[in-house]
Amino acid sequence: MANDQPPRPSRRGFLKAGSAAVAAGASLGASAAAQAALGKTSAHSADPQMAVEPFYGLHQGGIVTPQQSHTYVAALDLTTEKRDDVIALLRAWTDAAARMTQGSTAAPLPTGAAAKAELADTRIETQVGTKADARTDNTAYSQANTQAAPDSGDVLGLGPCGLTITFGFGPGLFTKDGKDRYGLASRRPAALVDLPRFNGDQLIAEKTGGDLYIQACANDQQVAFHAVRQLSRLANGVATMRWGQAGFVSGPRGQTPRNLMGFKDGTNNPSTAKPQLMNEFVWARATADAPWMEGGTYTVVRRIRITLEHWDNTEVGFQEQVFGRHKYSGAPIGKKNEFDAVDLKEEDKDGNPVIPENSHVRLSNQASNNGAQILRRSYSYNDGTNFYIERWPPWRQETEYDAGLIFVAHQSDPRTGFIPINDKLAKFDMMNQFTTHVGSAVFAVPPGARPGSYIGAGLFET
Amino acid sequence: MANDQPPRPSRRGFLKAGSAAVAAGASLGASAAAQAALGKTSAHSADPQMAVEPFYGLHQGGIVTPQQSHTYVAALDLTTEKRDDVIALLRAWTDAAARMTQGSTAAPLPTGAAAKAELADTRIETQVGTKADARTDNTAYSQANTQAAPDSGDVLGLGPCGLTITFGFGPGLFTKDGKDRYGLASRRPAALVDLPRFNGDQLIAEKTGGDLYIQACANDQQVAFHAVRQLSRLANGVATMRWGQAGFVSGPRGQTPRNLMGFKDGTNNPSTAKPQLMNEFVWARATADAPWMEGGTYTVVRRIRITLEHWDNTEVGFQEQVFGRHKYSGAPIGKKNEFDAVDLKEEDKDGNPVIPENSHVRLSNQASNNGAQILRRSYSYNDGTNFYIERWPPWRQETEYDAGLIFVAHQSDPRTGFIPINDKLAKFDMMNQFTTHVGSAVFAVPPGARPGSYIGAGLFET
């Protein structure tokens, strides 16, 4: 029987030839630098399954990378007391992430010989299991998990799908319950603040915080989830899952996508094509307290539930006043085209502002926030339904969509970015009638790694 | 300002020309028959956004339709006491579903003139709202929801995406709490049985049952969700949401997709290309008790949570014994190719069955079930994480993935299909160590509608 064991494919093994990405082959035999270069050239492949993004580099991927269609974001809590465990985890994560972004499995699959032995051994064990009701016989399980599969294998054949994996560090890596577990307390950047409680926050502990952050983005949702799943497993015994969340964005290709409220989302983002804007608003600078963060960023994640049932019962004109934009064109109110400038000073014939005082666009605009900007890279989420108690009219209790926005924003410093902007929004935004922030986290996202090194090396080794 | 209001696009209005689907235009001015024909020719468009499936026809779509990449399934409970309300809802659903599957909005968007008036009115109302903290002023909301938008607009520009919408009737439509609310009790098909409790069932009430079923499948998850969202809103005052669930399937195009356990799923399905198999196993026949079900089917939905963390810690060889198939090739154990026949009689040199006694493939195989077959059309689901108590070793409590399978199976009669098959699986399948059924529902899915009629007309009007 062992002779019938088929060859083990790479994640790209099933793909037809015809794309440069295939040339890189199943393993990471080619140098990472070469693969990164490959990623750059094929990232805009017509087939989103074949897109490849570089892993190594000055910055981590998934920050200014053109937004992929899906994400899975997760936070883990460290359970180890040992600094070396944390470093070993980051090394393992770096290696696995580099492999997966280039279209490989998280670790090499076993060779044919190893596989045969493995299969034969297991075969004997599971014959025990078949003699009784599987529900009452745990022998098979406890015997079988001695040498786990190196990869769950569920995305074999799907291609790299433009996968990026971004790692971040929460406040708990530096101090937890007042304890400096890993000798890092003095290296915590001042910019990695604990977020204040904002007006209206309804945060749920199990969707908030976390010591370590993984953000996987890909043009396929199973590929994004697969990445987090393999990385989370590598953390066994060192860290446990705190929360995980799938997200997606659907949009006509090349156009600003619409969120679940039906409005274009991201129109006024600073352009990732302008390095000077990224340097000013997104990339962290080397500060005296955190020189290791140069080229990194600070990432805020908010799980924002939207009462879509109520939103859908409002008039389009009202919705436009809430946003400050026209729904169908995406233009600022009073303008014709999506990318027309937002003119906050414009008044109608009665002297009232054309873009309402408490509209989302006005309150979040750079001009209303001392010039501050953040790079939003949000995804919609859709977790089915559950029972919900409305804080707003018509004050009903019912089964509602657990859907909304996984707000993700990157910035050079949350103290001048997300915090003051959201402070204003939380107090005055008309949209708050339809949104509830139920999850929240902030992370220091270090710069990218060099081949041979690992994500966060600057924090631990300088 | 009203003069700046941009024109209102159809869901396909933003799409570039170049596909036959665009020729049908924004409205449903073309006859439904012509559009259905159009759907047939363009369903296999190279661009999955442009695929169109017919809505009207002998059978409803979404049953033998080649599986789209995403779904949103939902069940609603009827709250009305009036039979006419139910008929009116089914008529409204039929019309909206026909429009949406062909790439239009659920209802026509307002004309320019109507929009101007609407915008002007709302403008006055919301100025009141801006004078105070939006959180404490509900005037705007309660005034604004007098004339809701005809469509949420969140999929404008995305194309039809191969959308199918399938409606079904749960037991509660016929009798609820012993009450014959709509005079339909005598017309309940015997095949629409209440499912028995299966071994190991851990059903959650708010993910189980339902009077009405909506299954939206599309090549985009926002398009699938959008459809349910519009239909659910049309039910305001007549029915309320009981549960909703998003699902997806990721696969190399043209190959059997892998589920989250990493195995190919659906290999042994009866071929939808063989009408005689569909007539035998999928389509309901006209019975004396339910002549109106001819050309319909019976659909079972099960939400099956999978403890992926534990599965990922087992050896590949063990996983293959659980499934009865090789993981990478999908071949039955002992065979080389995915579509090689499953030989349940084969034994190894020691006389043990090559495909284990309690493997999933053996227990679910036609030969083990008196020739019964069901058409599985399942999707994976991924609802983030939550706190979970394991029923199996290592008996831990922790935050785990709320992910698994939305099992969907169509069949001519569940009494000879899902029920006996699952009875056996629930008792003996080794896979039960990793799966928990937490939601369940069964529906009578009536045949398709003729243009001008509505889904379920045969039940109410013959």
mmCIF file of C-alpha atoms in Angstrom, chain B residues 82-289:
data_model
loop_
_atom_site.group_PDB
_atom_site.id
_atom_site.type_symbol
_atom_site.label_atom_id
_atom_site.label_comp_id
_atom_site.label_asym_id
_atom_site.label_seq_id
_atom_site.Cartn_x
_atom_site.Cartn_y
_atom_site.Cartn_z
ATOM 1 C CA LYS B 82 -51.885 36.039 7.461
ATOM 2 C CA ARG B 83 -51.577 33.695 4.544
ATOM 3 C CA ASP B 84 -51.744 36.631 2.140
ATOM 4 C CA ASP B 85 -48.699 38.184 3.769
ATOM 5 C CA VAL B 86 -46.725 35.032 3.079
ATOM 6 C CA ILE B 87 -47.814 35.002 -0.556
ATOM 7 C CA ALA B 88 -46.995 38.687 -0.936
ATOM 8 C CA LEU B 89 -43.563 38.075 0.545
ATOM 9 C CA LEU B 90 -42.860 35.192 -1.819
ATOM 10 C CA ARG B 91 -43.951 37.340 -4.748
ATOM 11 C CA ALA B 92 -41.692 40.174 -3.647
ATOM 12 C CA TRP B 93 -38.819 37.769 -3.078
ATOM 13 C CA THR B 94 -39.281 36.203 -6.491
ATOM 14 C CA ASP B 95 -39.210 39.545 -8.270
ATOM 15 C CA ALA B 96 -36.225 40.845 -6.333
ATOM 16 C CA ALA B 97 -34.321 37.578 -6.724
ATOM 17 C CA ALA B 98 -34.946 37.544 -10.472
ATOM 18 C CA ARG B 99 -33.567 41.069 -10.712
ATOM 19 C CA MET B 100 -30.521 40.476 -8.546
ATOM 20 C CA THR B 101 -29.459 37.245 -10.215
ATOM 21 C CA GLN B 102 -29.401 39.101 -13.511
ATOM 22 C CA GLY B 103 -27.153 41.806 -12.076
ATOM 23 C CA SER B 104 -29.689 44.477 -11.144
ATOM 24 C CA THR B 105 -30.497 46.080 -7.840
ATOM 25 C CA ALA B 106 -33.265 44.493 -5.751
ATOM 26 C CA ALA B 107 -35.635 47.251 -6.841
ATOM 27 C CA PRO B 108 -35.231 50.119 -9.295
ATOM 28 C CA LEU B 109 -33.242 53.019 -7.909
ATOM 29 C CA PRO B 110 -35.148 56.318 -7.713
ATOM 30 C CA THR B 111 -35.229 58.565 -10.734
ATOM 31 C CA GLY B 112 -33.305 61.801 -10.679
ATOM 32 C CA ALA B 113 -36.353 63.840 -9.816
ATOM 33 C CA ALA B 114 -37.396 61.689 -6.916
ATOM 34 C CA ALA B 115 -33.863 61.652 -5.677
ATOM 35 C CA LYS B 116 -33.647 65.426 -5.648
ATOM 36 C CA ALA B 117 -36.730 65.759 -3.503
ATOM 37 C CA GLU B 118 -35.574 63.051 -1.189
ATOM 38 C CA LEU B 119 -32.196 64.651 -0.779
ATOM 39 C CA ALA B 120 -33.638 68.087 -0.100
ATOM 40 C CA ASP B 121 -36.030 66.776 2.531
ATOM 41 C CA THR B 122 -33.378 64.842 4.314
ATOM 42 C CA ARG B 123 -31.034 67.760 4.221
ATOM 43 C CA ILE B 124 -33.394 69.808 6.377
ATOM 44 C CA GLU B 125 -33.940 67.010 8.826
ATOM 45 C CA THR B 126 -30.329 66.237 9.409
ATOM 46 C CA GLN B 127 -29.406 69.837 10.074
ATOM 47 C CA VAL B 128 -31.299 69.392 13.297
ATOM 48 C CA GLY B 129 -29.130 66.466 14.128
ATOM 49 C CA THR B 130 -25.902 68.359 13.687
ATOM 50 C CA LYS B 131 -26.701 70.826 16.433
ATOM 51 C CA ALA B 132 -26.156 68.336 19.208
ATOM 52 C CA ASP B 133 -23.986 65.371 19.936
ATOM 53 C CA ALA B 134 -25.120 62.749 17.463
ATOM 54 C CA ARG B 135 -25.102 60.164 20.213
ATOM 55 C CA THR B 136 -27.879 61.877 22.096
ATOM 56 C CA ASP B 137 -30.020 63.081 19.210
ATOM 57 C CA ASN B 138 -32.153 60.437 17.575
ATOM 58 C CA THR B 139 -34.316 62.814 15.632
ATOM 59 C CA ALA B 140 -32.364 62.395 12.472
ATOM 60 C CA TYR B 141 -32.638 58.635 12.528
ATOM 61 C CA SER B 142 -36.317 58.453 13.276
ATOM 62 C CA GLN B 143 -37.159 61.055 10.656
ATOM 63 C CA ALA B 144 -34.917 59.632 8.012
ATOM 64 C CA ASN B 145 -36.204 56.101 7.882
ATOM 65 C CA THR B 146 -39.520 56.983 6.349
ATOM 66 C CA GLN B 147 -38.488 56.115 2.811
ATOM 67 C CA ALA B 148 -35.659 53.652 2.814
ATOM 68 C CA ALA B 149 -33.252 53.233 -0.066
ATOM 69 C CA PRO B 150 -34.506 50.549 -2.485
ATOM 70 C CA ASP B 151 -31.165 48.740 -2.377
ATOM 71 C CA SER B 152 -28.172 48.951 -0.066
ATOM 72 C CA GLY B 153 -25.988 49.721 -3.073
ATOM 73 C CA ASP B 154 -22.944 47.952 -1.712
ATOM 74 C CA VAL B 155 -22.436 45.730 -4.755
ATOM 75 C CA LEU B 156 -22.832 48.387 -7.428
ATOM 76 C CA GLY B 157 -20.310 47.676 -10.141
ATOM 77 C CA LEU B 158 -19.582 44.113 -9.076
ATOM 78 C CA GLY B 159 -21.507 42.329 -11.827
ATOM 79 C CA PRO B 160 -23.927 39.394 -11.465
ATOM 80 C CA CYS B 161 -21.121 37.110 -10.171
ATOM 81 C CA GLY B 162 -23.106 33.990 -11.095
ATOM 82 C CA LEU B 163 -25.598 34.717 -8.312
ATOM 83 C CA THR B 164 -28.262 32.099 -7.629
ATOM 84 C CA ILE B 165 -30.973 32.467 -5.007
ATOM 85 C CA THR B 166 -32.759 29.371 -3.737
ATOM 86 C CA PHE B 167 -35.819 29.475 -1.492
ATOM 87 C CA GLY B 168 -37.072 26.730 0.795
ATOM 88 C CA PHE B 169 -39.867 26.035 3.259
ATOM 89 C CA GLY B 170 -39.253 24.728 6.760
ATOM 90 C CA PRO B 171 -41.696 22.673 8.823
ATOM 91 C CA GLY B 172 -42.854 25.867 10.576
ATOM 92 C CA LEU B 173 -44.515 27.133 7.412
ATOM 93 C CA PHE B 174 -46.949 24.225 7.637
ATOM 94 C CA THR B 175 -47.505 23.986 11.371
ATOM 95 C CA LYS B 176 -45.923 25.858 14.244
ATOM 96 C CA ASP B 177 -46.505 25.003 17.885
ATOM 97 C CA GLY B 178 -49.337 22.792 16.705
ATOM 98 C CA LYS B 179 -51.012 25.674 14.884
ATOM 99 C CA ASP B 180 -51.914 25.649 11.187
ATOM 100 C CA ARG B 181 -51.269 29.356 10.672
ATOM 101 C CA TYR B 182 -51.697 29.503 6.909
ATOM 102 C CA GLY B 183 -53.996 26.589 6.096
ATOM 103 C CA LEU B 184 -51.077 24.573 4.759
ATOM 104 C CA ALA B 185 -50.832 21.763 7.310
ATOM 105 C CA SER B 186 -52.485 19.224 5.024
ATOM 106 C CA ARG B 187 -50.040 20.044 2.258
ATOM 107 C CA ARG B 188 -46.869 19.315 4.172
ATOM 108 C CA PRO B 189 -44.878 16.677 2.313
ATOM 109 C CA ALA B 190 -44.169 13.519 4.266
ATOM 110 C CA ALA B 191 -40.582 13.851 3.107
ATOM 111 C CA LEU B 192 -40.253 17.133 5.034
ATOM 112 C CA VAL B 193 -39.626 15.329 8.299
ATOM 113 C CA ASP B 194 -38.336 16.853 11.490
ATOM 114 C CA LEU B 195 -34.758 15.626 11.651
ATOM 115 C CA PRO B 196 -34.098 13.192 14.502
ATOM 116 C CA ARG B 197 -31.505 13.920 17.132
ATOM 117 C CA PHE B 198 -28.291 12.320 15.939
ATOM 118 C CA ASN B 199 -25.604 10.910 18.180
ATOM 119 C CA GLY B 200 -23.302 13.724 19.284
ATOM 120 C CA ASP B 201 -25.560 16.567 18.147
ATOM 121 C CA GLN B 202 -24.872 19.767 20.061
ATOM 122 C CA LEU B 203 -27.427 21.966 18.359
ATOM 123 C CA ILE B 204 -27.762 25.619 19.249
ATOM 124 C CA ALA B 205 -31.328 26.900 18.906
ATOM 125 C CA GLU B 206 -30.319 30.173 17.244
ATOM 126 C CA LYS B 207 -28.445 28.298 14.529
ATOM 127 C CA THR B 208 -31.130 25.665 13.961
ATOM 128 C CA GLY B 209 -34.441 25.442 12.116
ATOM 129 C CA GLY B 210 -36.385 28.230 10.460
ATOM 130 C CA ASP B 211 -39.674 28.636 8.562
ATOM 131 C CA LEU B 212 -38.151 30.016 5.356
ATOM 132 C CA TYR B 213 -34.771 29.390 3.759
ATOM 133 C CA ILE B 214 -32.707 31.619 1.523
ATOM 134 C CA GLN B 215 -29.538 30.263 -0.040
ATOM 135 C CA ALA B 216 -27.580 32.824 -2.044
ATOM 136 C CA CYS B 217 -24.494 31.587 -3.909
ATOM 137 C CA ALA B 218 -22.198 33.821 -5.943
ATOM 138 C CA ASN B 219 -18.624 34.264 -7.060
ATOM 139 C CA ASP B 220 -18.251 37.107 -4.569
ATOM 140 C CA GLN B 221 -19.124 37.076 -0.908
ATOM 141 C CA GLN B 222 -20.509 40.593 -0.777
ATOM 142 C CA VAL B 223 -22.854 39.787 -3.678
ATOM 143 C CA ALA B 224 -24.142 36.682 -1.856
ATOM 144 C CA PHE B 225 -24.683 38.579 1.382
ATOM 145 C CA HIS B 226 -26.229 41.529 -0.425
ATOM 146 C CA ALA B 227 -28.932 39.289 -1.834
ATOM 147 C CA VAL B 228 -29.987 37.961 1.563
ATOM 148 C CA ARG B 229 -29.828 41.427 3.046
ATOM 149 C CA GLN B 230 -32.245 42.876 0.503
ATOM 150 C CA LEU B 231 -34.599 39.903 0.776
ATOM 151 C CA SER B 232 -34.547 39.969 4.552
ATOM 152 C CA ARG B 233 -35.457 43.642 4.483
ATOM 153 C CA LEU B 234 -38.420 42.904 2.220
ATOM 154 C CA ALA B 235 -39.660 40.616 4.999
ATOM 155 C CA ASN B 236 -39.901 43.441 7.549
ATOM 156 C CA GLY B 237 -43.085 42.986 9.558
ATOM 157 C CA VAL B 238 -43.738 39.522 8.134
ATOM 158 C CA ALA B 239 -40.698 37.465 9.126
ATOM 159 C CA THR B 240 -37.557 37.936 11.214
ATOM 160 C CA MET B 241 -34.072 36.602 10.786
ATOM 161 C CA ARG B 242 -33.413 33.376 12.655
ATOM 162 C CA TRP B 243 -29.882 32.677 11.518
ATOM 163 C CA GLY B 244 -27.505 33.693 8.745
ATOM 164 C CA GLN B 245 -24.185 32.211 7.773
ATOM 165 C CA ALA B 246 -21.481 33.086 5.252
ATOM 166 C CA GLY B 247 -19.478 30.349 3.544
ATOM 167 C CA PHE B 248 -16.798 29.946 0.921
ATOM 168 C CA VAL B 249 -14.961 27.377 -1.079
ATOM 169 C CA SER B 250 -11.411 27.911 -2.339
ATOM 170 C CA GLY B 251 -10.144 25.693 -5.057
ATOM 171 C CA PRO B 252 -7.897 25.586 -8.047
ATOM 172 C CA ARG B 253 -10.365 26.253 -10.836
ATOM 173 C CA GLY B 254 -11.736 23.102 -12.399
ATOM 174 C CA GLN B 255 -10.489 20.828 -9.616
ATOM 175 C CA THR B 256 -12.180 19.411 -6.557
ATOM 176 C CA PRO B 257 -11.683 21.987 -3.788
ATOM 177 C CA ARG B 258 -10.084 21.153 -0.460
ATOM 178 C CA ASN B 259 -11.967 21.775 2.753
ATOM 179 C CA LEU B 260 -10.356 23.232 5.860
ATOM 180 C CA MET B 261 -9.172 19.763 6.883
ATOM 181 C CA GLY B 262 -7.006 19.783 3.768
ATOM 182 C CA PHE B 263 -8.838 16.994 1.945
ATOM 183 C CA LYS B 264 -10.623 17.211 -1.382
ATOM 184 C CA ASP B 265 -14.346 17.418 -0.714
ATOM 185 C CA GLY B 266 -17.031 16.334 -3.151
ATOM 186 C CA THR B 267 -15.121 13.811 -5.261
ATOM 187 C CA ASN B 268 -17.761 11.131 -4.936
ATOM 188 C CA ASN B 269 -20.771 13.387 -5.522
ATOM 189 C CA PRO B 270 -23.296 12.139 -8.082
ATOM 190 C CA SER B 271 -22.511 13.947 -11.324
ATOM 191 C CA THR B 272 -24.781 16.910 -12.025
ATOM 192 C CA ALA B 273 -23.994 16.302 -15.692
ATOM 193 C CA LYS B 274 -26.048 13.094 -15.576
ATOM 194 C CA PRO B 275 -29.772 13.959 -15.539
ATOM 195 C CA GLN B 276 -30.780 10.416 -14.665
ATOM 196 C CA LEU B 277 -28.726 10.599 -11.460
ATOM 197 C CA MET B 278 -30.260 13.958 -10.603
ATOM 198 C CA ASN B 279 -33.743 12.563 -11.235
ATOM 199 C CA GLU B 280 -33.032 9.591 -9.042
ATOM 200 C CA PHE B 281 -31.268 11.236 -6.126
ATOM 201 C CA VAL B 282 -31.893 14.980 -6.167
ATOM 202 C CA TRP B 283 -35.203 16.031 -7.704
ATOM 203 C CA ALA B 284 -38.371 15.394 -5.763
ATOM 204 C CA ARG B 285 -41.132 13.534 -7.569
ATOM 205 C CA ALA B 286 -44.799 14.450 -7.493
ATOM 206 C CA THR B 287 -46.252 12.543 -4.585
ATOM 207 C CA ALA B 288 -49.892 12.260 -3.588
ATOM 208 C CA ASP B 289 -49.269 14.360 -0.490
#
